[in-house]
Amino acid sequence: MGCLCNIYTNLFDDTIFRMPFELSVIGGGLAGCEAAWQAANRGISVLLYEMRPQTMTEVHKTDLLGELVCSNSLGSVKPTSGSGLLFNEMKVFDSLICKVAEDSTVPAGTALAVDRKLFSQRITELLSAHPQIKIIRAEITSIPTTPSIIATGPLTSPAMTQALQDFHGEKNLFFYDAIAPLLEADSIDMETAFWGSRYGNAGSGKGDYLNCPMDKETYDAFVEQLIHAQQIPLRPFEQGISEGVDAGHGNFFEGCLPVEVLARRGVATLAYGPMRPVGLRKSYPGDPPYAIVQLRQDNLSHTTYNMVGFQTNLTFSEQKRVFRMIPALQNAEFVRYGQMHRNTFLFAPTLINPGLQSLQRPDLFFAGQLIGVEGYLGNAATGMVAGINAVRYLYQQPLLTFPQETIIGGLCFYITHAQKDEFQPMKANFGLLPPLFPMIKSKGDRKAAYGNRSLEMIKEFYNRQR
Ligand SMILES: Cc1cc2nc3c(=O)[nH]c(=O)nc-3n(C[C@H](O)[C@H](O)[C@H](O)COP(=O)(O)OP(=O)(O)OC[C@H]3O[C@@H](n4cnc5c(N)ncnc54)[C@H](O)[C@@H]3O)c2cc1C
């Protein structure tokens, strides 16, 4: 991968640089396209490698860059939503994905939905016409030895998967998402739920788990609905996941089976499994419950809780309907729904820093779903961070760590600091942000305040790094 050209313009002050720098970006998805755009606009010559159409993934259908593999919605654009705030933050940094999304919207209420073909066509056109970018249609099967960003996504090709495994070690690469729902703390009925840890309340004293009790009648009704609830159909390459056997990589962990699959094994299975009440009798004020659902704190600011052992493949509307049958969760708001799909991702916390730079090789950066981010916009945002920081590395400038008070900074912080046994792909949400002081009681006012703080910060941050 030799050097292509030497004269570049700088985005910010129009100074003409003579720079022999070249950066390879592997993967022309949401993250790779944003990374290439950010790097090229900062005067770097970018080689963008995309394996399609010669080698297709199991879900991509076209040869277009930035193809949306499933939904055509990039999430809510309300500034009081995680995705809306992220969108506004990214626009401050002249995001390609946000710019193109705005040019290809279709009506969808407060959601930013796009005409998927127009969206990807426009990205392909803009990157193809960029004087600093050369698009190369080829599968990369090893980690380049020159400065690079790897953004090959959840369906990274098998050869690159092997290369990543060789580079980082087998234990640092995961193949699936088995995600349990994440709930907003203030939507949980605290009158019904109780604090307690199994077999004693070490740690904080009151117990580390929030337990949602159920009597036998409620439990039986819940299991009945769970068994018959509608599931998201699995694609052929995912067949077997929900039965406990993976089609491609051997056995699927028993501990990650969807809760509805466990329920089908017998009406009492959950009550003796993830919903067992044992060890909690002393914490419960009344008669011991027949079953409990444990919720575990998911962020430092206590604003989100995940449902322990509740990996699921139910449709999102069914998750809402069935899980709200749990008395303490009758008004639960879902920050993220449970999901199961094939997803190759690295254990980022031990492999990269918040600037998305490899801890093993400073000229190597990672972005997108491959580092444990969920959602189109979130993945594009990490492409933005990697693109900017790869350029800064090449110019020998200190890398940028986005402020944690921004969704971009919060995402980068989460993926580089999560605990190994709790690391699951994360999407943009307010739970990533540090709490406000003083705390604002009204939910609407609080989200607006988070949004204002984040936008002020990102603008100041942008001006400082120019
Ligand atoms: C089945 C499925 C459904 C999903 N549905 C949604 C959804 O509805 N909404 C949502 O927000 N997110 C969804 N996601 C997550 C989604 O994939 C990400 O949000 C987003 O596409 C990830 O961006 P990315 O750039 O990391 O990966 P991608 O967009 O997948 O881009 C990676 C690119 O790298 C290319 N590539 C792979 N290996 C190589 C190689 N060795 N050499 C060269 N090129 C290579 C691929 O062809 C691809 O174009 C889904 C994921 C899957 C697997």
PDB file of C-alpha atoms in Angstrom, residues 55-321:
ATOM      1  CA  THR A  55     -17.534 -11.053  -1.542  1.00  0.00           C
ATOM      2  CA  MET A  56     -20.943 -10.429  -0.004  1.00  0.00           C
ATOM      3  CA  THR A  57     -21.975 -10.748   3.662  1.00  0.00           C
ATOM      4  CA  GLU A  58     -25.013 -12.825   4.627  1.00  0.00           C
ATOM      5  CA  VAL A  59     -27.232  -9.731   4.885  1.00  0.00           C
ATOM      6  CA  HIS A  60     -25.917  -6.998   2.579  1.00  0.00           C
ATOM      7  CA  LYS A  61     -27.797  -6.916  -0.732  1.00  0.00           C
ATOM      8  CA  THR A  62     -25.956  -4.310  -2.829  1.00  0.00           C
ATOM      9  CA  ASP A  63     -22.500  -3.053  -3.728  1.00  0.00           C
ATOM     10  CA  LEU A  64     -23.301   0.377  -2.265  1.00  0.00           C
ATOM     11  CA  LEU A  65     -21.264   1.909   0.537  1.00  0.00           C
ATOM     12  CA  GLY A  66     -23.057   2.636   3.814  1.00  0.00           C
ATOM     13  CA  GLU A  67     -25.781   0.085   3.129  1.00  0.00           C
ATOM     14  CA  LEU A  68     -28.411  -0.179   5.879  1.00  0.00           C
ATOM     15  CA  VAL A  69     -28.748  -3.900   6.514  1.00  0.00           C
ATOM     16  CA  CYS A  70     -32.123  -3.879   8.221  1.00  0.00           C
ATOM     17  CA  SER A  71     -34.354  -1.029   9.408  1.00  0.00           C
ATOM     18  CA  ASN A  72     -34.261   2.238   7.438  1.00  0.00           C
ATOM     19  CA  SER A  73     -34.553   4.286  10.652  1.00  0.00           C
ATOM     20  CA  LEU A  74     -31.580   5.975  12.249  1.00  0.00           C
ATOM     21  CA  GLY A  75     -33.640   6.502  15.416  1.00  0.00           C
ATOM     22  CA  SER A  76     -35.493   9.410  16.925  1.00  0.00           C
ATOM     23  CA  VAL A  77     -34.229  12.898  16.147  1.00  0.00           C
ATOM     24  CA  LYS A  78     -35.852  14.415  19.212  1.00  0.00           C
ATOM     25  CA  PRO A  79     -33.009  16.147  21.083  1.00  0.00           C
ATOM     26  CA  THR A  80     -34.391  14.520  24.250  1.00  0.00           C
ATOM     27  CA  SER A  81     -33.530  11.042  22.882  1.00  0.00           C
ATOM     28  CA  GLY A  82     -30.084   9.429  22.864  1.00  0.00           C
ATOM     29  CA  SER A  83     -30.021   9.079  19.071  1.00  0.00           C
ATOM     30  CA  GLY A  84     -31.320  12.640  18.548  1.00  0.00           C
ATOM     31  CA  LEU A  85     -28.625  14.077  20.764  1.00  0.00           C
ATOM     32  CA  LEU A  86     -25.964  11.978  19.062  1.00  0.00           C
ATOM     33  CA  PHE A  87     -27.176  13.217  15.674  1.00  0.00           C
ATOM     34  CA  ASN A  88     -26.793  16.849  16.777  1.00  0.00           C
ATOM     35  CA  GLU A  89     -23.345  16.184  18.243  1.00  0.00           C
ATOM     36  CA  MET A  90     -22.154  14.531  15.026  1.00  0.00           C
ATOM     37  CA  LYS A  91     -23.404  17.429  12.912  1.00  0.00           C
ATOM     38  CA  VAL A  92     -21.010  19.735  14.790  1.00  0.00           C
ATOM     39  CA  PHE A  93     -18.192  17.634  13.290  1.00  0.00           C
ATOM     40  CA  ASP A  94     -19.626  17.768   9.754  1.00  0.00           C
ATOM     41  CA  SER A  95     -20.684  14.119   9.759  1.00  0.00           C
ATOM     42  CA  LEU A  96     -21.124  12.531   6.342  1.00  0.00           C
ATOM     43  CA  ILE A  97     -23.772  10.091   7.575  1.00  0.00           C
ATOM     44  CA  CYS A  98     -25.875  12.856   9.180  1.00  0.00           C
ATOM     45  CA  LYS A  99     -25.579  15.121   6.159  1.00  0.00           C
ATOM     46  CA  VAL A 100     -26.691  12.359   3.761  1.00  0.00           C
ATOM     47  CA  ALA A 101     -29.462  11.215   6.128  1.00  0.00           C
ATOM     48  CA  GLU A 102     -30.919  14.722   6.119  1.00  0.00           C
ATOM     49  CA  ASP A 103     -30.852  14.729   2.312  1.00  0.00           C
ATOM     50  CA  SER A 104     -32.677  11.418   1.982  1.00  0.00           C
ATOM     51  CA  THR A 105     -35.351  11.457   4.701  1.00  0.00           C
ATOM     52  CA  VAL A 106     -38.767   9.891   4.334  1.00  0.00           C
ATOM     53  CA  PRO A 107     -41.672  10.849   6.655  1.00  0.00           C
ATOM     54  CA  ALA A 108     -41.595   8.836   9.906  1.00  0.00           C
ATOM     55  CA  GLY A 109     -42.833  11.102  12.718  1.00  0.00           C
ATOM     56  CA  THR A 110     -40.008  11.955  15.067  1.00  0.00           C
ATOM     57  CA  ALA A 111     -37.803   9.154  13.699  1.00  0.00           C
ATOM     58  CA  LEU A 112     -35.110   9.903  11.155  1.00  0.00           C
ATOM     59  CA  ALA A 113     -35.993   7.366   8.479  1.00  0.00           C
ATOM     60  CA  VAL A 114     -34.294   7.461   5.100  1.00  0.00           C
ATOM     61  CA  ASP A 115     -34.841   6.175   1.601  1.00  0.00           C
ATOM     62  CA  ARG A 116     -32.286   3.407   1.994  1.00  0.00           C
ATOM     63  CA  LYS A 117     -31.219   3.263  -1.656  1.00  0.00           C
ATOM     64  CA  LEU A 118     -30.867   7.021  -2.013  1.00  0.00           C
ATOM     65  CA  PHE A 119     -28.970   7.129   1.293  1.00  0.00           C
ATOM     66  CA  SER A 120     -26.338   4.582   0.246  1.00  0.00           C
ATOM     67  CA  GLN A 121     -26.151   5.900  -3.318  1.00  0.00           C
ATOM     68  CA  ARG A 122     -25.430   9.404  -2.063  1.00  0.00           C
ATOM     69  CA  ILE A 123     -22.711   8.145   0.325  1.00  0.00           C
ATOM     70  CA  THR A 124     -21.142   6.172  -2.517  1.00  0.00           C
ATOM     71  CA  GLU A 125     -21.241   9.197  -4.835  1.00  0.00           C
ATOM     72  CA  LEU A 126     -19.777  11.626  -2.301  1.00  0.00           C
ATOM     73  CA  LEU A 127     -16.932   9.302  -1.335  1.00  0.00           C
ATOM     74  CA  SER A 128     -16.211   8.317  -4.949  1.00  0.00           C
ATOM     75  CA  ALA A 129     -16.012  11.996  -5.958  1.00  0.00           C
ATOM     76  CA  HIS A 130     -13.776  12.976  -3.036  1.00  0.00           C
ATOM     77  CA  PRO A 131     -10.298  13.893  -4.341  1.00  0.00           C
ATOM     78  CA  GLN A 132      -8.605  12.426  -1.275  1.00  0.00           C
ATOM     79  CA  ILE A 133     -10.356   9.039  -1.345  1.00  0.00           C
ATOM     80  CA  LYS A 134      -9.701   6.022  -3.487  1.00  0.00           C
ATOM     81  CA  ILE A 135     -12.239   3.199  -3.211  1.00  0.00           C
ATOM     82  CA  ILE A 136     -10.858  -0.281  -3.723  1.00  0.00           C
ATOM     83  CA  ARG A 137     -13.209  -3.242  -4.046  1.00  0.00           C
ATOM     84  CA  ALA A 138     -11.279  -6.023  -2.349  1.00  0.00           C
ATOM     85  CA  GLU A 139     -11.508  -8.236   0.687  1.00  0.00           C
ATOM     86  CA  ILE A 140      -8.655  -7.615   3.097  1.00  0.00           C
ATOM     87  CA  THR A 141      -7.661 -10.867   4.721  1.00  0.00           C
ATOM     88  CA  SER A 142      -4.952  -9.716   7.120  1.00  0.00           C
ATOM     89  CA  ILE A 143      -4.384  -6.706   9.329  1.00  0.00           C
ATOM     90  CA  PRO A 144      -2.497  -4.141   7.226  1.00  0.00           C
ATOM     91  CA  THR A 145       1.003  -3.270   8.371  1.00  0.00           C
ATOM     92  CA  THR A 146       0.510   0.416   7.471  1.00  0.00           C
ATOM     93  CA  PRO A 147      -1.676   2.990   9.353  1.00  0.00           C
ATOM     94  CA  SER A 148      -5.251   1.699   9.208  1.00  0.00           C
ATOM     95  CA  ILE A 149      -8.746   1.784  10.603  1.00  0.00           C
ATOM     96  CA  ILE A 150     -10.568  -1.544  10.759  1.00  0.00           C
ATOM     97  CA  ALA A 151     -14.348  -1.197  10.533  1.00  0.00           C
ATOM     98  CA  THR A 152     -15.480  -4.493   9.056  1.00  0.00           C
ATOM     99  CA  GLY A 153     -18.668  -4.665  11.101  1.00  0.00           C
ATOM    100  CA  PRO A 154     -20.738  -7.417  12.717  1.00  0.00           C
ATOM    101  CA  LEU A 155     -20.363  -9.660   9.675  1.00  0.00           C
ATOM    102  CA  THR A 156     -16.611  -9.335   9.272  1.00  0.00           C
ATOM    103  CA  SER A 157     -15.395 -11.815   6.649  1.00  0.00           C
ATOM    104  CA  PRO A 158     -14.082 -15.140   7.991  1.00  0.00           C
ATOM    105  CA  ALA A 159     -10.492 -14.440   6.901  1.00  0.00           C
ATOM    106  CA  MET A 160     -10.408 -11.071   8.667  1.00  0.00           C
ATOM    107  CA  THR A 161     -12.088 -12.638  11.707  1.00  0.00           C
ATOM    108  CA  GLN A 162      -9.247 -15.145  11.833  1.00  0.00           C
ATOM    109  CA  ALA A 163      -6.684 -12.358  11.465  1.00  0.00           C
ATOM    110  CA  LEU A 164      -8.290 -10.436  14.342  1.00  0.00           C
ATOM    111  CA  GLN A 165      -8.325 -13.580  16.435  1.00  0.00           C
ATOM    112  CA  ASP A 166      -4.633 -14.189  15.722  1.00  0.00           C
ATOM    113  CA  PHE A 167      -3.809 -10.571  16.562  1.00  0.00           C
ATOM    114  CA  HIS A 168      -5.841 -10.249  19.765  1.00  0.00           C
ATOM    115  CA  GLY A 169      -6.184 -13.821  20.988  1.00  0.00           C
ATOM    116  CA  GLU A 170      -9.220 -16.077  20.756  1.00  0.00           C
ATOM    117  CA  LYS A 171     -10.711 -15.028  24.081  1.00  0.00           C
ATOM    118  CA  ASN A 172     -11.059 -11.416  22.946  1.00  0.00           C
ATOM    119  CA  LEU A 173     -13.435 -12.066  20.061  1.00  0.00           C
ATOM    120  CA  PHE A 174     -17.156 -12.744  20.428  1.00  0.00           C
ATOM    121  CA  PHE A 175     -19.505 -14.072  17.791  1.00  0.00           C
ATOM    122  CA  TYR A 176     -22.973 -13.295  19.086  1.00  0.00           C
ATOM    123  CA  ASP A 177     -25.120 -10.748  20.697  1.00  0.00           C
ATOM    124  CA  ALA A 178     -27.293 -12.230  23.354  1.00  0.00           C
ATOM    125  CA  ILE A 179     -28.605  -9.030  24.790  1.00  0.00           C
ATOM    126  CA  ALA A 180     -31.068  -8.619  27.650  1.00  0.00           C
ATOM    127  CA  PRO A 181     -33.330  -5.550  27.749  1.00  0.00           C
ATOM    128  CA  LEU A 182     -32.112  -2.390  29.411  1.00  0.00           C
ATOM    129  CA  LEU A 183     -34.652  -0.372  31.415  1.00  0.00           C
ATOM    130  CA  GLU A 184     -34.930   3.232  32.545  1.00  0.00           C
ATOM    131  CA  ALA A 185     -34.469   3.291  36.322  1.00  0.00           C
ATOM    132  CA  ASP A 186     -37.238   5.779  37.002  1.00  0.00           C
ATOM    133  CA  SER A 187     -39.799   3.679  35.126  1.00  0.00           C
ATOM    134  CA  ILE A 188     -39.379   0.780  37.634  1.00  0.00           C
ATOM    135  CA  ASP A 189     -42.011   0.592  40.393  1.00  0.00           C
ATOM    136  CA  MET A 190     -39.836   0.964  43.495  1.00  0.00           C
ATOM    137  CA  GLU A 191     -42.810   0.292  45.796  1.00  0.00           C
ATOM    138  CA  THR A 192     -43.017  -3.263  44.406  1.00  0.00           C
ATOM    139  CA  ALA A 193     -39.331  -4.002  43.744  1.00  0.00           C
ATOM    140  CA  PHE A 194     -36.917  -4.576  46.635  1.00  0.00           C
ATOM    141  CA  TRP A 195     -33.153  -4.398  47.055  1.00  0.00           C
ATOM    142  CA  GLY A 196     -31.094  -7.461  47.938  1.00  0.00           C
ATOM    143  CA  SER A 197     -28.251  -9.733  46.839  1.00  0.00           C
ATOM    144  CA  ARG A 198     -28.577 -13.492  46.946  1.00  0.00           C
ATOM    145  CA  TYR A 199     -27.330 -14.926  50.250  1.00  0.00           C
ATOM    146  CA  GLY A 200     -26.563 -11.624  51.910  1.00  0.00           C
ATOM    147  CA  ASN A 201     -26.102  -7.952  51.248  1.00  0.00           C
ATOM    148  CA  ALA A 202     -22.383  -7.378  51.068  1.00  0.00           C
ATOM    149  CA  GLY A 203     -21.103  -4.371  49.139  1.00  0.00           C
ATOM    150  CA  SER A 204     -23.460  -1.424  49.415  1.00  0.00           C
ATOM    151  CA  GLY A 205     -25.317  -2.898  52.421  1.00  0.00           C
ATOM    152  CA  LYS A 206     -28.818  -2.800  50.946  1.00  0.00           C
ATOM    153  CA  GLY A 207     -27.868  -5.380  48.300  1.00  0.00           C
ATOM    154  CA  ASP A 208     -26.722  -4.773  44.754  1.00  0.00           C
ATOM    155  CA  TYR A 209     -29.744  -6.069  42.854  1.00  0.00           C
ATOM    156  CA  LEU A 210     -33.202  -4.683  42.416  1.00  0.00           C
ATOM    157  CA  ASN A 211     -35.562  -7.665  42.649  1.00  0.00           C
ATOM    158  CA  CYS A 212     -38.988  -7.786  41.049  1.00  0.00           C
ATOM    159  CA  PRO A 213     -41.143 -10.351  42.911  1.00  0.00           C
ATOM    160  CA  MET A 214     -43.943 -12.469  41.440  1.00  0.00           C
ATOM    161  CA  ASP A 215     -46.523 -14.723  43.091  1.00  0.00           C
ATOM    162  CA  LYS A 216     -47.287 -18.119  41.522  1.00  0.00           C
ATOM    163  CA  GLU A 217     -50.407 -16.978  39.716  1.00  0.00           C
ATOM    164  CA  THR A 218     -48.648 -14.014  38.088  1.00  0.00           C
ATOM    165  CA  TYR A 219     -45.638 -16.189  37.245  1.00  0.00           C
ATOM    166  CA  ASP A 220     -47.774 -18.867  35.549  1.00  0.00           C
ATOM    167  CA  ALA A 221     -49.615 -16.271  33.494  1.00  0.00           C
ATOM    168  CA  PHE A 222     -46.282 -14.659  32.544  1.00  0.00           C
ATOM    169  CA  VAL A 223     -44.716 -17.961  31.409  1.00  0.00           C
ATOM    170  CA  GLU A 224     -47.816 -18.797  29.376  1.00  0.00           C
ATOM    171  CA  GLN A 225     -47.531 -15.514  27.454  1.00  0.00           C
ATOM    172  CA  LEU A 226     -43.744 -15.808  27.110  1.00  0.00           C
ATOM    173  CA  ILE A 227     -43.971 -19.246  25.517  1.00  0.00           C
ATOM    174  CA  HIS A 228     -46.420 -18.081  22.867  1.00  0.00           C
ATOM    175  CA  ALA A 229     -45.086 -14.578  22.218  1.00  0.00           C
ATOM    176  CA  GLN A 230     -43.958 -13.686  18.726  1.00  0.00           C
ATOM    177  CA  GLN A 231     -40.241 -14.049  17.952  1.00  0.00           C
ATOM    178  CA  ILE A 232     -38.082 -12.239  15.412  1.00  0.00           C
ATOM    179  CA  PRO A 233     -37.519 -14.736  12.583  1.00  0.00           C
ATOM    180  CA  LEU A 234     -33.896 -15.864  12.388  1.00  0.00           C
ATOM    181  CA  ARG A 235     -32.030 -15.706   9.087  1.00  0.00           C
ATOM    182  CA  PRO A 236     -30.673 -18.994   7.680  1.00  0.00           C
ATOM    183  CA  PHE A 237     -27.118 -18.310   8.927  1.00  0.00           C
ATOM    184  CA  GLU A 238     -28.487 -17.766  12.440  1.00  0.00           C
ATOM    185  CA  GLN A 239     -30.596 -20.918  12.572  1.00  0.00           C
ATOM    186  CA  GLY A 240     -29.732 -22.962  15.606  1.00  0.00           C
ATOM    187  CA  ILE A 241     -28.925 -20.006  17.841  1.00  0.00           C
ATOM    188  CA  SER A 242     -32.310 -20.116  19.551  1.00  0.00           C
ATOM    189  CA  GLU A 243     -32.089 -23.860  20.133  1.00  0.00           C
ATOM    190  CA  GLY A 244     -28.648 -23.600  21.698  1.00  0.00           C
ATOM    191  CA  VAL A 245     -26.580 -24.687  18.709  1.00  0.00           C
ATOM    192  CA  ASP A 246     -24.782 -22.292  16.397  1.00  0.00           C
ATOM    193  CA  ALA A 247     -24.676 -23.071  12.707  1.00  0.00           C
ATOM    194  CA  GLY A 248     -21.109 -21.886  12.183  1.00  0.00           C
ATOM    195  CA  HIS A 249     -18.973 -21.890  15.287  1.00  0.00           C
ATOM    196  CA  GLY A 250     -19.920 -24.873  17.450  1.00  0.00           C
ATOM    197  CA  ASN A 251     -22.123 -24.757  20.500  1.00  0.00           C
ATOM    198  CA  PHE A 252     -23.902 -21.706  21.706  1.00  0.00           C
ATOM    199  CA  PHE A 253     -23.522 -20.983  25.418  1.00  0.00           C
ATOM    200  CA  GLU A 254     -26.281 -22.557  27.483  1.00  0.00           C
ATOM    201  CA  GLY A 255     -26.056 -19.532  29.779  1.00  0.00           C
ATOM    202  CA  CYS A 256     -27.044 -17.244  26.911  1.00  0.00           C
ATOM    203  CA  LEU A 257     -30.181 -19.082  25.810  1.00  0.00           C
ATOM    204  CA  PRO A 258     -33.178 -16.841  25.187  1.00  0.00           C
ATOM    205  CA  VAL A 259     -35.533 -16.703  28.157  1.00  0.00           C
ATOM    206  CA  GLU A 260     -38.453 -17.883  25.967  1.00  0.00           C
ATOM    207  CA  VAL A 261     -36.477 -21.021  24.989  1.00  0.00           C
ATOM    208  CA  LEU A 262     -35.893 -21.830  28.671  1.00  0.00           C
ATOM    209  CA  ALA A 263     -39.597 -21.246  29.416  1.00  0.00           C
ATOM    210  CA  ARG A 264     -40.582 -23.774  26.748  1.00  0.00           C
ATOM    211  CA  ARG A 265     -38.597 -26.483  28.555  1.00  0.00           C
ATOM    212  CA  GLY A 266     -41.193 -26.572  31.348  1.00  0.00           C
ATOM    213  CA  VAL A 267     -43.351 -24.172  33.297  1.00  0.00           C
ATOM    214  CA  ALA A 268     -41.065 -24.260  36.375  1.00  0.00           C
ATOM    215  CA  THR A 269     -37.738 -23.989  34.494  1.00  0.00           C
ATOM    216  CA  LEU A 270     -37.391 -20.238  34.962  1.00  0.00           C
ATOM    217  CA  ALA A 271     -38.472 -20.390  38.607  1.00  0.00           C
ATOM    218  CA  TYR A 272     -35.540 -22.774  39.191  1.00  0.00           C
ATOM    219  CA  GLY A 273     -33.250 -20.875  36.802  1.00  0.00           C
ATOM    220  CA  PRO A 274     -32.723 -17.133  36.302  1.00  0.00           C
ATOM    221  CA  MET A 275     -35.931 -16.329  38.222  1.00  0.00           C
ATOM    222  CA  ARG A 276     -35.183 -18.440  41.313  1.00  0.00           C
ATOM    223  CA  PRO A 277     -35.953 -16.596  44.545  1.00  0.00           C
ATOM    224  CA  VAL A 278     -33.486 -18.528  46.707  1.00  0.00           C
ATOM    225  CA  GLY A 279     -31.109 -16.547  48.858  1.00  0.00           C
ATOM    226  CA  LEU A 280     -33.368 -13.504  48.887  1.00  0.00           C
ATOM    227  CA  ARG A 281     -35.865 -14.440  51.590  1.00  0.00           C
ATOM    228  CA  LYS A 282     -34.208 -12.283  54.252  1.00  0.00           C
ATOM    229  CA  SER A 283     -34.332  -9.213  52.021  1.00  0.00           C
ATOM    230  CA  TYR A 284     -38.035  -9.538  51.233  1.00  0.00           C
ATOM    231  CA  PRO A 285     -40.406  -7.918  53.699  1.00  0.00           C
ATOM    232  CA  GLY A 286     -43.437 -10.255  53.234  1.00  0.00           C
ATOM    233  CA  ASP A 287     -44.075 -13.920  52.333  1.00  0.00           C
ATOM    234  CA  PRO A 288     -41.309 -15.230  50.075  1.00  0.00           C
ATOM    235  CA  PRO A 289     -42.099 -14.616  46.403  1.00  0.00           C
ATOM    236  CA  TYR A 290     -42.538 -17.609  44.069  1.00  0.00           C
ATOM    237  CA  ALA A 291     -40.157 -16.122  41.509  1.00  0.00           C
ATOM    238  CA  ILE A 292     -38.140 -12.939  41.042  1.00  0.00           C
ATOM    239  CA  VAL A 293     -36.611 -11.042  38.143  1.00  0.00           C
ATOM    240  CA  GLN A 294     -33.291  -9.485  39.105  1.00  0.00           C
ATOM    241  CA  LEU A 295     -32.257  -6.124  37.733  1.00  0.00           C
ATOM    242  CA  ARG A 296     -28.625  -5.086  37.769  1.00  0.00           C
ATOM    243  CA  GLN A 297     -27.354  -1.524  37.660  1.00  0.00           C
ATOM    244  CA  ASP A 298     -25.952  -0.879  34.200  1.00  0.00           C
ATOM    245  CA  ASN A 299     -24.301   2.522  34.461  1.00  0.00           C
ATOM    246  CA  LEU A 300     -22.485   4.551  37.062  1.00  0.00           C
ATOM    247  CA  SER A 301     -25.249   7.119  37.302  1.00  0.00           C
ATOM    248  CA  HIS A 302     -27.886   4.477  38.265  1.00  0.00           C
ATOM    249  CA  THR A 303     -30.198   5.555  35.449  1.00  0.00           C
ATOM    250  CA  THR A 304     -30.373   2.202  33.645  1.00  0.00           C
ATOM    251  CA  TYR A 305     -30.831  -1.387  34.808  1.00  0.00           C
ATOM    252  CA  ASN A 306     -30.564  -4.606  32.821  1.00  0.00           C
ATOM    253  CA  MET A 307     -32.760  -7.678  33.275  1.00  0.00           C
ATOM    254  CA  VAL A 308     -30.391 -10.401  34.439  1.00  0.00           C
ATOM    255  CA  GLY A 309     -30.584 -13.603  32.374  1.00  0.00           C
ATOM    256  CA  PHE A 310     -33.300 -12.188  30.119  1.00  0.00           C
ATOM    257  CA  GLN A 311     -31.618 -12.523  26.721  1.00  0.00           C
ATOM    258  CA  THR A 312     -34.457 -12.742  24.262  1.00  0.00           C
ATOM    259  CA  ASN A 313     -35.378 -12.916  20.633  1.00  0.00           C
ATOM    260  CA  LEU A 314     -38.988 -11.741  21.010  1.00  0.00           C
ATOM    261  CA  THR A 315     -40.154  -8.893  18.796  1.00  0.00           C
ATOM    262  CA  PHE A 316     -39.744  -5.499  20.462  1.00  0.00           C
ATOM    263  CA  SER A 317     -43.521  -5.010  20.870  1.00  0.00           C
ATOM    264  CA  GLU A 318     -43.859  -8.449  22.481  1.00  0.00           C
ATOM    265  CA  GLN A 319     -41.006  -7.714  24.892  1.00  0.00           C
ATOM    266  CA  LYS A 320     -42.859  -4.604  25.976  1.00  0.00           C
ATOM    267  CA  ARG A 321     -46.170  -6.452  26.356  1.00  0.00           C
TER     268      ARG A 321
END
